[in-house]
JSON list of C-alpha atoms in Angstrom, two decimals:
[
{"chain": "A", "resi": 24, "resn": "UNK", "atom": "CA", "xyz": [94.89, -96.71, -46.31]},
{"chain": "A", "resi": 25, "resn": "UNK", "atom": "CA", "xyz": [97.74, -95.25, -44.25]},
{"chain": "A", "resi": 26, "resn": "UNK", "atom": "CA", "xyz": [96.67, -93.23, -41.22]},
{"chain": "A", "resi": 27, "resn": "UNK", "atom": "CA", "xyz": [98.77, -91.31, -38.70]},
{"chain": "A", "resi": 28, "resn": "UNK", "atom": "CA", "xyz": [96.99, -91.00, -35.36]},
{"chain": "A", "resi": 29, "resn": "UNK", "atom": "CA", "xyz": [98.14, -88.63, -32.63]},
{"chain": "A", "resi": 30, "resn": "UNK", "atom": "CA", "xyz": [96.72, -89.64, -29.28]},
{"chain": "A", "resi": 31, "resn": "UNK", "atom": "CA", "xyz": [97.42, -90.70, -25.71]},
{"chain": "A", "resi": 32, "resn": "UNK", "atom": "CA", "xyz": [96.77, -93.96, -23.89]},
{"chain": "A", "resi": 33, "resn": "UNK", "atom": "CA", "xyz": [95.17, -92.00, -21.03]},
{"chain": "A", "resi": 34, "resn": "UNK", "atom": "CA", "xyz": [92.55, -90.54, -23.39]},
{"chain": "A", "resi": 35, "resn": "UNK", "atom": "CA", "xyz": [89.40, -92.72, -23.55]},
{"chain": "A", "resi": 36, "resn": "UNK", "atom": "CA", "xyz": [88.42, -91.27, -26.94]},
{"chain": "A", "resi": 37, "resn": "UNK", "atom": "CA", "xyz": [91.84, -92.16, -28.34]},
{"chain": "A", "resi": 38, "resn": "UNK", "atom": "CA", "xyz": [91.60, -95.70, -27.00]},
{"chain": "A", "resi": 39, "resn": "UNK", "atom": "CA", "xyz": [88.14, -96.06, -28.55]},
{"chain": "A", "resi": 40, "resn": "UNK", "atom": "CA", "xyz": [89.31, -94.74, -31.92]},
{"chain": "A", "resi": 41, "resn": "UNK", "atom": "CA", "xyz": [92.37, -97.02, -31.85]},
{"chain": "A", "resi": 42, "resn": "UNK", "atom": "CA", "xyz": [90.20, -100.07, -31.14]},
{"chain": "A", "resi": 43, "resn": "UNK", "atom": "CA", "xyz": [87.82, -99.12, -33.95]},
{"chain": "A", "resi": 44, "resn": "UNK", "atom": "CA", "xyz": [90.67, -98.69, -36.41]},
{"chain": "A", "resi": 45, "resn": "UNK", "atom": "CA", "xyz": [92.13, -102.09, -35.53]},
{"chain": "A", "resi": 46, "resn": "UNK", "atom": "CA", "xyz": [88.87, -103.67, -36.76]},
{"chain": "A", "resi": 47, "resn": "UNK", "atom": "CA", "xyz": [89.67, -102.70, -40.34]},
{"chain": "A", "resi": 48, "resn": "UNK", "atom": "CA", "xyz": [92.27, -104.80, -42.13]},
{"chain": "A", "resi": 49, "resn": "UNK", "atom": "CA", "xyz": [92.82, -102.22, -44.84]},
{"chain": "A", "resi": 50, "resn": "UNK", "atom": "CA", "xyz": [94.28, -99.56, -42.49]},
{"chain": "A", "resi": 51, "resn": "UNK", "atom": "CA", "xyz": [97.99, -99.19, -41.84]},
{"chain": "A", "resi": 52, "resn": "UNK", "atom": "CA", "xyz": [98.02, -97.26, -38.54]},
{"chain": "A", "resi": 53, "resn": "UNK", "atom": "CA", "xyz": [100.99, -95.18, -37.41]},
{"chain": "A", "resi": 54, "resn": "UNK", "atom": "CA", "xyz": [100.02, -94.45, -33.78]},
{"chain": "A", "resi": 55, "resn": "UNK", "atom": "CA", "xyz": [101.93, -91.56, -32.21]},
{"chain": "A", "resi": 56, "resn": "UNK", "atom": "CA", "xyz": [101.48, -91.31, -28.46]},
{"chain": "A", "resi": 57, "resn": "UNK", "atom": "CA", "xyz": [101.99, -87.67, -27.44]},
{"chain": "A", "resi": 58, "resn": "UNK", "atom": "CA", "xyz": [102.63, -88.63, -23.80]},
{"chain": "A", "resi": 59, "resn": "UNK", "atom": "CA", "xyz": [105.52, -91.03, -24.50]},
{"chain": "A", "resi": 60, "resn": "UNK", "atom": "CA", "xyz": [108.10, -88.84, -26.24]},
{"chain": "A", "resi": 61, "resn": "UNK", "atom": "CA", "xyz": [108.62, -85.10, -26.18]},
{"chain": "A", "resi": 62, "resn": "UNK", "atom": "CA", "xyz": [109.46, -85.14, -29.90]},
{"chain": "A", "resi": 63, "resn": "UNK", "atom": "CA", "xyz": [106.03, -86.61, -30.66]},
{"chain": "A", "resi": 64, "resn": "UNK", "atom": "CA", "xyz": [104.35, -84.02, -28.45]},
{"chain": "A", "resi": 65, "resn": "UNK", "atom": "CA", "xyz": [106.24, -81.28, -30.32]},
{"chain": "A", "resi": 66, "resn": "UNK", "atom": "CA", "xyz": [105.06, -82.70, -33.67]},
{"chain": "A", "resi": 67, "resn": "UNK", "atom": "CA", "xyz": [101.47, -82.63, -32.46]},
{"chain": "A", "resi": 68, "resn": "UNK", "atom": "CA", "xyz": [101.77, -79.13, -30.98]},
{"chain": "A", "resi": 69, "resn": "UNK", "atom": "CA", "xyz": [103.13, -77.84, -34.28]},
{"chain": "A", "resi": 70, "resn": "UNK", "atom": "CA", "xyz": [99.93, -79.00, -35.99]},
{"chain": "A", "resi": 71, "resn": "UNK", "atom": "CA", "xyz": [97.79, -77.66, -33.12]},
{"chain": "A", "resi": 72, "resn": "UNK", "atom": "CA", "xyz": [99.47, -74.26, -33.28]},
{"chain": "A", "resi": 73, "resn": "UNK", "atom": "CA", "xyz": [99.49, -73.89, -37.08]},
{"chain": "A", "resi": 74, "resn": "UNK", "atom": "CA", "xyz": [96.49, -75.71, -38.57]},
{"chain": "A", "resi": 75, "resn": "UNK", "atom": "CA", "xyz": [93.14, -73.90, -38.85]},
{"chain": "A", "resi": 76, "resn": "UNK", "atom": "CA", "xyz": [91.29, -77.16, -38.16]},
{"chain": "A", "resi": 77, "resn": "UNK", "atom": "CA", "xyz": [92.30, -76.74, -34.49]},
{"chain": "A", "resi": 78, "resn": "UNK", "atom": "CA", "xyz": [90.74, -73.27, -34.01]},
{"chain": "A", "resi": 79, "resn": "UNK", "atom": "CA", "xyz": [87.30, -74.50, -32.85]},
{"chain": "A", "resi": 80, "resn": "UNK", "atom": "CA", "xyz": [88.93, -77.28, -30.81]},
{"chain": "A", "resi": 81, "resn": "UNK", "atom": "CA", "xyz": [91.07, -74.79, -28.89]},
{"chain": "A", "resi": 82, "resn": "UNK", "atom": "CA", "xyz": [88.15, -72.38, -28.45]},
{"chain": "A", "resi": 83, "resn": "UNK", "atom": "CA", "xyz": [86.15, -75.23, -26.90]},
{"chain": "A", "resi": 84, "resn": "UNK", "atom": "CA", "xyz": [88.98, -76.01, -24.46]},
{"chain": "A", "resi": 85, "resn": "UNK", "atom": "CA", "xyz": [89.79, -79.36, -26.02]},
{"chain": "A", "resi": 86, "resn": "UNK", "atom": "CA", "xyz": [93.20, -80.90, -26.58]},
{"chain": "A", "resi": 87, "resn": "UNK", "atom": "CA", "xyz": [92.49, -82.06, -30.12]},
{"chain": "A", "resi": 88, "resn": "UNK", "atom": "CA", "xyz": [93.17, -85.77, -29.83]},
{"chain": "A", "resi": 89, "resn": "UNK", "atom": "CA", "xyz": [92.63, -88.13, -31.39]},
{"chain": "A", "resi": 90, "resn": "UNK", "atom": "CA", "xyz": [93.95, -86.32, -34.45]},
{"chain": "A", "resi": 91, "resn": "UNK", "atom": "CA", "xyz": [94.39, -88.12, -37.77]},
{"chain": "A", "resi": 92, "resn": "UNK", "atom": "CA", "xyz": [96.38, -87.44, -40.92]},
{"chain": "A", "resi": 93, "resn": "UNK", "atom": "CA", "xyz": [95.42, -89.56, -43.91]},
{"chain": "A", "resi": 94, "resn": "UNK", "atom": "CA", "xyz": [97.86, -90.65, -46.61]},
{"chain": "A", "resi": 95, "resn": "UNK", "atom": "CA", "xyz": [96.52, -87.96, -48.96]},
{"chain": "A", "resi": 96, "resn": "UNK", "atom": "CA", "xyz": [97.31, -85.27, -46.36]},
{"chain": "A", "resi": 97, "resn": "UNK", "atom": "CA", "xyz": [93.72, -84.83, -45.15]},
{"chain": "A", "resi": 98, "resn": "UNK", "atom": "CA", "xyz": [93.59, -83.87, -41.46]},
{"chain": "A", "resi": 99, "resn": "UNK", "atom": "CA", "xyz": [90.59, -84.75, -39.30]},
{"chain": "A", "resi": 100, "resn": "UNK", "atom": "CA", "xyz": [89.33, -85.50, -35.81]},
{"chain": "A", "resi": 101, "resn": "UNK", "atom": "CA", "xyz": [86.63, -87.86, -37.12]},
{"chain": "A", "resi": 102, "resn": "UNK", "atom": "CA", "xyz": [88.41, -90.74, -38.83]},
{"chain": "A", "resi": 103, "resn": "UNK", "atom": "CA", "xyz": [85.22, -92.76, -39.07]},
{"chain": "A", "resi": 104, "resn": "UNK", "atom": "CA", "xyz": [83.81, -90.25, -41.56]},
{"chain": "A", "resi": 105, "resn": "UNK", "atom": "CA", "xyz": [86.49, -91.47, -43.98]},
{"chain": "A", "resi": 106, "resn": "UNK", "atom": "CA", "xyz": [86.32, -95.14, -43.05]},
{"chain": "A", "resi": 107, "resn": "UNK", "atom": "CA", "xyz": [82.54, -95.22, -43.48]},
{"chain": "A", "resi": 108, "resn": "UNK", "atom": "CA", "xyz": [82.99, -94.13, -47.08]},
{"chain": "A", "resi": 109, "resn": "UNK", "atom": "CA", "xyz": [84.49, -97.56, -47.76]},
{"chain": "A", "resi": 110, "resn": "UNK", "atom": "CA", "xyz": [83.03, -99.60, -44.89]},
{"chain": "A", "resi": 111, "resn": "UNK", "atom": "CA", "xyz": [79.38, -99.24, -43.87]},
{"chain": "A", "resi": 112, "resn": "UNK", "atom": "CA", "xyz": [79.37, -101.38, -40.71]},
{"chain": "A", "resi": 113, "resn": "UNK", "atom": "CA", "xyz": [80.65, -98.70, -38.26]},
{"chain": "A", "resi": 114, "resn": "UNK", "atom": "CA", "xyz": [78.16, -96.80, -36.11]},
{"chain": "A", "resi": 115, "resn": "UNK", "atom": "CA", "xyz": [80.09, -94.80, -33.51]},
{"chain": "A", "resi": 116, "resn": "UNK", "atom": "CA", "xyz": [82.51, -91.88, -33.51]},
{"chain": "A", "resi": 117, "resn": "UNK", "atom": "CA", "xyz": [85.32, -90.91, -31.18]},
{"chain": "A", "resi": 118, "resn": "UNK", "atom": "CA", "xyz": [85.52, -87.28, -30.09]},
{"chain": "A", "resi": 119, "resn": "UNK", "atom": "CA", "xyz": [88.32, -84.98, -28.96]},
{"chain": "A", "resi": 120, "resn": "UNK", "atom": "CA", "xyz": [89.45, -84.76, -25.31]},
{"chain": "A", "resi": 121, "resn": "UNK", "atom": "CA", "xyz": [88.67, -81.60, -23.33]},
{"chain": "A", "resi": 122, "resn": "UNK", "atom": "CA", "xyz": [90.59, -79.70, -20.68]},
{"chain": "A", "resi": 123, "resn": "UNK", "atom": "CA", "xyz": [87.53, -78.99, -18.54]},
{"chain": "A", "resi": 124, "resn": "UNK", "atom": "CA", "xyz": [88.99, -80.75, -15.52]},
{"chain": "A", "resi": 125, "resn": "UNK", "atom": "CA", "xyz": [85.98, -83.04, -15.19]},
{"chain": "A", "resi": 126, "resn": "UNK", "atom": "CA", "xyz": [87.88, -86.17, -16.21]},
{"chain": "A", "resi": 127, "resn": "UNK", "atom": "CA", "xyz": [86.06, -86.63, -19.47]},
{"chain": "A", "resi": 128, "resn": "UNK", "atom": "CA", "xyz": [87.26, -86.38, -23.02]}
]
């Protein structure tokens, strides 16, 4: 399964999701760090500004990472929902980082 993941190294939830995805040999991960290149940030912001999936994320004051796009075009914040359909040994989920200023994602 090919997965595009938008995230940031400074986001603990992104780091957790990345580590979890590395455990599965059947996933080809295209990790896109939004803090490394402005072009990657622009890609992410386009999705954030135009996709309805982000509406509740923005209302809650969250950034919306980690954000995943599956090879079939499915967009999600909870990649493990899809992985668990084929692998039953996962028991945690990564969330989306917030902008609440309290240093937590």
